[in-house]
PDB file of C-alpha atoms in Angstrom:
ATOM      1  CA  UNK A   1     -60.816  47.477 -67.520  1.00 67.00           C
ATOM      2  CA  UNK A   2     -60.780  50.463 -69.921  1.00 75.00           C
ATOM      3  CA  UNK A   3     -63.351  48.855 -72.258  1.00 85.00           C
ATOM      4  CA  UNK A   4     -65.846  48.025 -69.506  1.00 85.00           C
ATOM      5  CA  UNK A   5     -65.504  51.455 -67.897  1.00 89.00           C
ATOM      6  CA  UNK A   6     -65.693  53.319 -71.215  1.00 87.00           C
ATOM      7  CA  UNK A   7     -68.949  51.522 -72.030  1.00 86.00           C
ATOM      8  CA  UNK A   8     -70.716  52.766 -68.898  1.00 89.00           C
ATOM      9  CA  UNK A   9     -73.816  54.851 -69.613  1.00 88.00           C
ATOM     10  CA  UNK A  10     -74.698  57.277 -66.777  1.00 89.00           C
ATOM     11  CA  UNK A  11     -78.115  56.868 -65.205  1.00 87.00           C
ATOM     12  CA  UNK A  12     -79.838  58.800 -62.417  1.00 87.00           C
ATOM     13  CA  UNK A  13     -80.109  55.785 -60.084  1.00 84.00           C
ATOM     14  CA  UNK A  14     -77.486  57.033 -57.620  1.00 85.00           C
ATOM     15  CA  UNK A  15     -79.035  60.469 -57.327  1.00 84.00           C
ATOM     16  CA  UNK A  16     -82.479  58.985 -56.788  1.00 80.00           C
ATOM     17  CA  UNK A  17     -81.230  56.571 -54.134  1.00 80.00           C
ATOM     18  CA  UNK A  18     -78.818  58.813 -52.235  1.00 80.00           C
ATOM     19  CA  UNK A  19     -80.241  62.326 -52.428  1.00 75.00           C
ATOM     20  CA  UNK A  20     -82.645  61.689 -49.554  1.00 65.00           C
ATOM     21  CA  UNK A  21     -85.183  64.340 -48.674  1.00 60.00           C
ATOM     22  CA  UNK A  22     -84.933  64.087 -44.882  1.00 55.00           C
ATOM     23  CA  UNK A  23     -81.907  65.355 -43.002  1.00 52.00           C
ATOM     24  CA  UNK A  24     -81.204  62.356 -40.798  1.00 59.00           C
ATOM     25  CA  UNK A  25     -80.564  59.503 -43.283  1.00 67.00           C
ATOM     26  CA  UNK A  26     -78.721  61.787 -45.689  1.00 83.00           C
ATOM     27  CA  UNK A  27     -76.594  63.465 -43.034  1.00 88.00           C
ATOM     28  CA  UNK A  28     -72.950  62.482 -42.689  1.00 89.00           C
ATOM     29  CA  UNK A  29     -73.155  62.883 -38.920  1.00 88.00           C
ATOM     30  CA  UNK A  30     -76.470  61.087 -38.369  1.00 86.00           C
ATOM     31  CA  UNK A  31     -75.766  58.542 -35.618  1.00 87.00           C
ATOM     32  CA  UNK A  32     -72.036  58.883 -36.284  1.00 91.00           C
ATOM     33  CA  UNK A  33     -69.344  60.260 -34.006  1.00 92.00           C
ATOM     34  CA  UNK A  34     -65.898  61.495 -34.969  1.00 95.00           C
ATOM     35  CA  UNK A  35     -62.973  59.293 -33.931  1.00 95.00           C
ATOM     36  CA  UNK A  36     -59.233  59.472 -34.486  1.00 96.00           C
ATOM     37  CA  UNK A  37     -57.446  57.063 -36.818  1.00 96.00           C
ATOM     38  CA  UNK A  38     -55.958  54.821 -34.070  1.00 96.00           C
ATOM     39  CA  UNK A  39     -59.419  54.379 -32.519  1.00 94.00           C
ATOM     40  CA  UNK A  40     -60.911  53.574 -35.913  1.00 94.00           C
ATOM     41  CA  UNK A  41     -58.119  51.082 -36.649  1.00 95.00           C
ATOM     42  CA  UNK A  42     -58.768  49.396 -33.308  1.00 93.00           C
ATOM     43  CA  UNK A  43     -62.467  49.006 -34.123  1.00 91.00           C
ATOM     44  CA  UNK A  44     -61.662  47.734 -37.629  1.00 91.00           C
ATOM     45  CA  UNK A  45     -58.995  45.348 -36.449  1.00 91.00           C
ATOM     46  CA  UNK A  46     -56.574  46.719 -39.052  1.00 93.00           C
ATOM     47  CA  UNK A  47     -55.542  49.816 -40.969  1.00 95.00           C
ATOM     48  CA  UNK A  48     -58.186  52.369 -41.877  1.00 96.00           C
ATOM     49  CA  UNK A  49     -58.621  52.581 -45.674  1.00 96.00           C
ATOM     50  CA  UNK A  50     -57.926  56.240 -46.326  1.00 96.00           C
ATOM     51  CA  UNK A  51     -57.378  58.008 -49.648  1.00 97.00           C
ATOM     52  CA  UNK A  52     -54.459  60.448 -49.319  1.00 95.00           C
ATOM     53  CA  UNK A  53     -54.949  61.724 -52.885  1.00 95.00           C
ATOM     54  CA  UNK A  54     -58.089  63.534 -51.679  1.00 95.00           C
ATOM     55  CA  UNK A  55     -56.268  65.434 -48.927  1.00 92.00           C
ATOM     56  CA  UNK A  56     -55.376  69.060 -49.522  1.00 89.00           C
ATOM     57  CA  UNK A  57     -55.354  72.555 -48.040  1.00 88.00           C
ATOM     58  CA  UNK A  58     -58.993  73.099 -48.917  1.00 94.00           C
ATOM     59  CA  UNK A  59     -60.161  69.574 -47.967  1.00 95.00           C
ATOM     60  CA  UNK A  60     -60.729  68.207 -44.467  1.00 95.00           C
ATOM     61  CA  UNK A  61     -60.556  64.474 -43.730  1.00 96.00           C
ATOM     62  CA  UNK A  62     -62.971  63.226 -41.056  1.00 96.00           C
ATOM     63  CA  UNK A  63     -63.206  59.678 -39.711  1.00 96.00           C
ATOM     64  CA  UNK A  64     -66.397  58.679 -37.942  1.00 95.00           C
ATOM     65  CA  UNK A  65     -68.079  55.540 -36.707  1.00 92.00           C
ATOM     66  CA  UNK A  66     -71.726  54.648 -36.276  1.00 88.00           C
ATOM     67  CA  UNK A  67     -72.220  55.035 -32.534  1.00 84.00           C
ATOM     68  CA  UNK A  68     -75.127  52.656 -32.003  1.00 78.00           C
ATOM     69  CA  UNK A  69     -76.463  53.161 -28.492  1.00 79.00           C
ATOM     70  CA  UNK A  70     -74.895  56.365 -27.158  1.00 80.00           C
ATOM     71  CA  UNK A  71     -74.695  55.057 -23.586  1.00 78.00           C
ATOM     72  CA  UNK A  72     -72.552  52.016 -24.511  1.00 85.00           C
ATOM     73  CA  UNK A  73     -69.028  52.011 -25.997  1.00 85.00           C
ATOM     74  CA  UNK A  74     -69.009  51.112 -29.694  1.00 82.00           C
ATOM     75  CA  UNK A  75     -66.385  48.386 -29.142  1.00 83.00           C
ATOM     76  CA  UNK A  76     -68.629  46.664 -26.587  1.00 80.00           C
ATOM     77  CA  UNK A  77     -71.613  46.769 -28.926  1.00 78.00           C
ATOM     78  CA  UNK A  78     -69.534  45.216 -31.715  1.00 77.00           C
ATOM     79  CA  UNK A  79     -68.355  42.392 -29.448  1.00 78.00           C
ATOM     80  CA  UNK A  80     -71.918  41.754 -28.257  1.00 84.00           C
ATOM     81  CA  UNK A  81     -73.137  41.660 -31.848  1.00 80.00           C
ATOM     82  CA  UNK A  82     -75.749  44.341 -31.176  1.00 81.00           C
ATOM     83  CA  UNK A  83     -74.081  46.651 -33.720  1.00 81.00           C
ATOM     84  CA  UNK A  84     -72.564  46.082 -37.147  1.00 85.00           C
ATOM     85  CA  UNK A  85     -69.418  48.089 -37.799  1.00 88.00           C
ATOM     86  CA  UNK A  86     -69.909  51.162 -39.997  1.00 90.00           C
ATOM     87  CA  UNK A  87     -66.895  53.406 -40.460  1.00 94.00           C
ATOM     88  CA  UNK A  88     -67.020  56.528 -42.632  1.00 96.00           C
ATOM     89  CA  UNK A  89     -64.122  58.554 -44.012  1.00 97.00           C
ATOM     90  CA  UNK A  90     -65.176  61.881 -45.524  1.00 97.00           C
ATOM     91  CA  UNK A  91     -63.186  64.368 -47.552  1.00 97.00           C
ATOM     92  CA  UNK A  92     -65.046  67.670 -47.392  1.00 96.00           C
ATOM     93  CA  UNK A  93     -64.412  71.188 -48.644  1.00 95.00           C
ATOM     94  CA  UNK A  94     -62.953  73.060 -45.658  1.00 94.00           C
ATOM     95  CA  UNK A  95     -65.895  75.476 -45.551  1.00 94.00           C
ATOM     96  CA  UNK A  96     -68.451  72.649 -45.253  1.00 93.00           C
ATOM     97  CA  UNK A  97     -69.019  71.543 -41.650  1.00 93.00           C
ATOM     98  CA  UNK A  98     -69.170  67.763 -41.209  1.00 93.00           C
ATOM     99  CA  UNK A  99     -71.955  68.129 -38.624  1.00 91.00           C
ATOM    100  CA  UNK A 100     -74.252  69.847 -41.130  1.00 90.00           C
ATOM    101  CA  UNK A 101     -73.166  68.184 -44.381  1.00 91.00           C
ATOM    102  CA  UNK A 102     -75.612  66.077 -46.340  1.00 90.00           C
ATOM    103  CA  UNK A 103     -74.049  63.142 -48.143  1.00 90.00           C
ATOM    104  CA  UNK A 104     -75.302  63.868 -51.654  1.00 90.00           C
ATOM    105  CA  UNK A 105     -74.821  67.633 -51.590  1.00 89.00           C
ATOM    106  CA  UNK A 106     -71.320  67.189 -50.128  1.00 93.00           C
ATOM    107  CA  UNK A 107     -70.334  64.964 -53.052  1.00 94.00           C
ATOM    108  CA  UNK A 108     -71.977  67.381 -55.493  1.00 91.00           C
ATOM    109  CA  UNK A 109     -69.723  70.120 -54.059  1.00 93.00           C
ATOM    110  CA  UNK A 110     -66.604  68.046 -54.707  1.00 93.00           C
ATOM    111  CA  UNK A 111     -66.362  66.087 -51.480  1.00 95.00           C
ATOM    112  CA  UNK A 112     -65.799  62.326 -51.419  1.00 97.00           C
ATOM    113  CA  UNK A 113     -67.149  59.762 -48.979  1.00 96.00           C
ATOM    114  CA  UNK A 114     -65.818  56.291 -48.233  1.00 97.00           C
ATOM    115  CA  UNK A 115     -68.142  54.060 -46.207  1.00 95.00           C
ATOM    116  CA  UNK A 116     -66.814  50.781 -44.807  1.00 95.00           C
ATOM    117  CA  UNK A 117     -69.544  48.583 -43.372  1.00 92.00           C
ATOM    118  CA  UNK A 118     -69.812  45.086 -42.034  1.00 87.00           C
ATOM    119  CA  UNK A 119     -72.072  43.500 -44.579  1.00 74.00           C
ATOM    120  CA  UNK A 120     -75.218  41.557 -43.994  1.00 68.00           C
ATOM    121  CA  UNK A 121     -74.251  37.944 -44.653  1.00 63.00           C
ATOM    122  CA  UNK A 122     -77.704  37.324 -46.125  1.00 58.00           C
ATOM    123  CA  UNK A 123     -77.102  39.863 -48.908  1.00 56.00           C
ATOM    124  CA  UNK A 124     -75.107  39.020 -52.005  1.00 54.00           C
ATOM    125  CA  UNK A 125     -72.587  41.613 -53.136  1.00 47.00           C
ATOM    126  CA  UNK A 126     -72.922  42.892 -55.683  1.00 47.00           C
ATOM    127  CA  UNK A 127     -76.106  41.257 -56.895  1.00 45.00           C
ATOM    128  CA  UNK A 128     -75.082  41.650 -60.518  1.00 44.00           C
ATOM    129  CA  UNK A 129     -71.513  40.322 -60.246  1.00 43.00           C
ATOM    130  CA  UNK A 130     -72.165  37.125 -62.155  1.00 39.00           C
ATOM    131  CA  UNK A 131     -73.537  38.832 -65.248  1.00 42.00           C
ATOM    132  CA  UNK A 132     -71.594  42.112 -65.095  1.00 44.00           C
ATOM    133  CA  UNK A 133     -67.991  41.098 -64.439  1.00 45.00           C
ATOM    134  CA  UNK A 134     -65.417  42.475 -66.896  1.00 46.00           C
ATOM    135  CA  UNK A 135     -68.008  43.150 -69.576  1.00 50.00           C
ATOM    136  CA  UNK A 136     -68.861  46.203 -71.628  1.00 53.00           C
ATOM    137  CA  UNK A 137     -72.569  45.890 -70.921  1.00 60.00           C
ATOM    138  CA  UNK A 138     -73.575  49.432 -71.860  1.00 67.00           C
ATOM    139  CA  UNK A 139     -75.436  49.945 -68.550  1.00 82.00           C
ATOM    140  CA  UNK A 140     -74.645  52.286 -65.661  1.00 87.00           C
ATOM    141  CA  UNK A 141     -72.963  49.522 -63.622  1.00 88.00           C
ATOM    142  CA  UNK A 142     -70.179  47.029 -64.226  1.00 89.00           C
ATOM    143  CA  UNK A 143     -67.807  44.879 -62.194  1.00 89.00           C
ATOM    144  CA  UNK A 144     -64.149  44.776 -63.118  1.00 91.00           C
ATOM    145  CA  UNK A 145     -61.246  42.849 -61.632  1.00 91.00           C
ATOM    146  CA  UNK A 146     -58.393  44.930 -60.209  1.00 93.00           C
ATOM    147  CA  UNK A 147     -55.439  43.149 -58.597  1.00 91.00           C
ATOM    148  CA  UNK A 148     -57.628  40.072 -58.150  1.00 92.00           C
ATOM    149  CA  UNK A 149     -60.442  42.021 -56.440  1.00 93.00           C
ATOM    150  CA  UNK A 150     -63.929  42.437 -57.906  1.00 91.00           C
ATOM    151  CA  UNK A 151     -64.692  46.157 -58.042  1.00 93.00           C
ATOM    152  CA  UNK A 152     -68.179  47.448 -58.822  1.00 91.00           C
ATOM    153  CA  UNK A 153     -68.418  50.775 -60.646  1.00 93.00           C
ATOM    154  CA  UNK A 154     -71.612  52.760 -61.176  1.00 92.00           C
ATOM    155  CA  UNK A 155     -71.983  56.157 -62.860  1.00 93.00           C
ATOM    156  CA  UNK A 156     -74.667  58.785 -62.399  1.00 92.00           C
ATOM    157  CA  UNK A 157     -75.890  61.506 -64.744  1.00 92.00           C
ATOM    158  CA  UNK A 158     -74.772  64.078 -62.155  1.00 91.00           C
ATOM    159  CA  UNK A 159     -71.121  63.051 -62.569  1.00 93.00           C
ATOM    160  CA  UNK A 160     -70.984  61.073 -59.320  1.00 94.00           C
ATOM    161  CA  UNK A 161     -69.285  57.675 -59.389  1.00 95.00           C
ATOM    162  CA  UNK A 162     -69.808  54.833 -56.896  1.00 94.00           C
ATOM    163  CA  UNK A 163     -66.951  52.349 -56.503  1.00 95.00           C
ATOM    164  CA  UNK A 164     -67.563  49.297 -54.291  1.00 93.00           C
ATOM    165  CA  UNK A 165     -65.516  46.293 -53.231  1.00 94.00           C
ATOM    166  CA  UNK A 166     -65.161  43.797 -50.373  1.00 92.00           C
ATOM    167  CA  UNK A 167     -62.298  43.843 -47.906  1.00 91.00           C
ATOM    168  CA  UNK A 168     -61.446  42.052 -44.684  1.00 88.00           C
ATOM    169  CA  UNK A 169     -60.402  43.577 -41.386  1.00 88.00           C
ATOM    170  CA  UNK A 170     -60.282  41.915 -37.998  1.00 82.00           C
ATOM    171  CA  UNK A 171     -61.960  38.746 -39.261  1.00 83.00           C
ATOM    172  CA  UNK A 172     -64.899  40.712 -40.677  1.00 82.00           C
ATOM    173  CA  UNK A 173     -66.005  40.882 -44.279  1.00 86.00           C
ATOM    174  CA  UNK A 174     -66.696  44.535 -45.033  1.00 91.00           C
ATOM    175  CA  UNK A 175     -68.248  46.359 -47.955  1.00 92.00           C
ATOM    176  CA  UNK A 176     -66.359  49.485 -48.989  1.00 95.00           C
ATOM    177  CA  UNK A 177     -68.206  52.096 -51.039  1.00 94.00           C
ATOM    178  CA  UNK A 178     -66.645  55.285 -52.382  1.00 96.00           C
ATOM    179  CA  UNK A 179     -68.780  58.167 -53.673  1.00 95.00           C
ATOM    180  CA  UNK A 180     -66.807  60.733 -55.642  1.00 97.00           C
ATOM    181  CA  UNK A 181     -66.986  63.054 -58.618  1.00 95.00           C
ATOM    182  CA  UNK A 182     -63.826  61.605 -60.136  1.00 93.00           C
ATOM    183  CA  UNK A 183     -64.435  59.816 -63.422  1.00 94.00           C
ATOM    184  CA  UNK A 184     -64.858  56.025 -63.273  1.00 95.00           C
ATOM    185  CA  UNK A 185     -61.357  55.175 -64.422  1.00 95.00           C
ATOM    186  CA  UNK A 186     -59.735  57.861 -62.248  1.00 96.00           C
ATOM    187  CA  UNK A 187     -61.745  56.698 -59.209  1.00 96.00           C
ATOM    188  CA  UNK A 188     -60.745  53.056 -59.693  1.00 96.00           C
ATOM    189  CA  UNK A 189     -57.090  53.997 -60.212  1.00 96.00           C
ATOM    190  CA  UNK A 190     -57.149  56.179 -57.103  1.00 96.00           C
ATOM    191  CA  UNK A 191     -58.482  53.314 -54.965  1.00 96.00           C
ATOM    192  CA  UNK A 192     -55.976  50.862 -56.455  1.00 96.00           C
ATOM    193  CA  UNK A 193     -53.042  53.259 -56.035  1.00 96.00           C
ATOM    194  CA  UNK A 194     -54.005  53.903 -52.396  1.00 96.00           C
ATOM    195  CA  UNK A 195     -53.694  50.170 -51.683  1.00 95.00           C
ATOM    196  CA  UNK A 196     -57.122  49.951 -50.030  1.00 95.00           C
ATOM    197  CA  UNK A 197     -58.535  47.096 -52.113  1.00 94.00           C
ATOM    198  CA  UNK A 198     -57.128  44.507 -49.701  1.00 88.00           C
TER     199      UNK A 198
END
């Protein structure tokens, strides 16, 4: 792991992809509603993957779920198959309101965002696993194996790191993606130590 992560060369791909110019797609609250942890666990069909190391006096943890159609309960939409599950756990500076926070600027200010989404079964994850796993490729992305789980790590020139992996909850295969300003090794260790890889 240390060799592959040390060989990462930051690129601006994350910033270009995630620093959207319109408010809606880049907003943490766009089409999301806040829920408590028991409600989120019920929708997931298992424990919510949270990262206690991010919690602190000056950080607020928020759990939200993509609401789909506002006139129908989320649970019903999931059962019907009209909505794919998308849970979001954000760790924001206390002075940054979740309702007005933009994803990229929140991370730039030291916040962290964990998205857990039911993945599209027609999409391979990650697309570069076969040629990137456990190698010191010298690019901005690699896949390492941690406790038997393939973990994708990407670094950006802005200091933002994206850590992705697959997990299962309630019979669903979900893609977890953490955006944080922790370094690549620290971010991977944080996720592993929190026990959220499985």
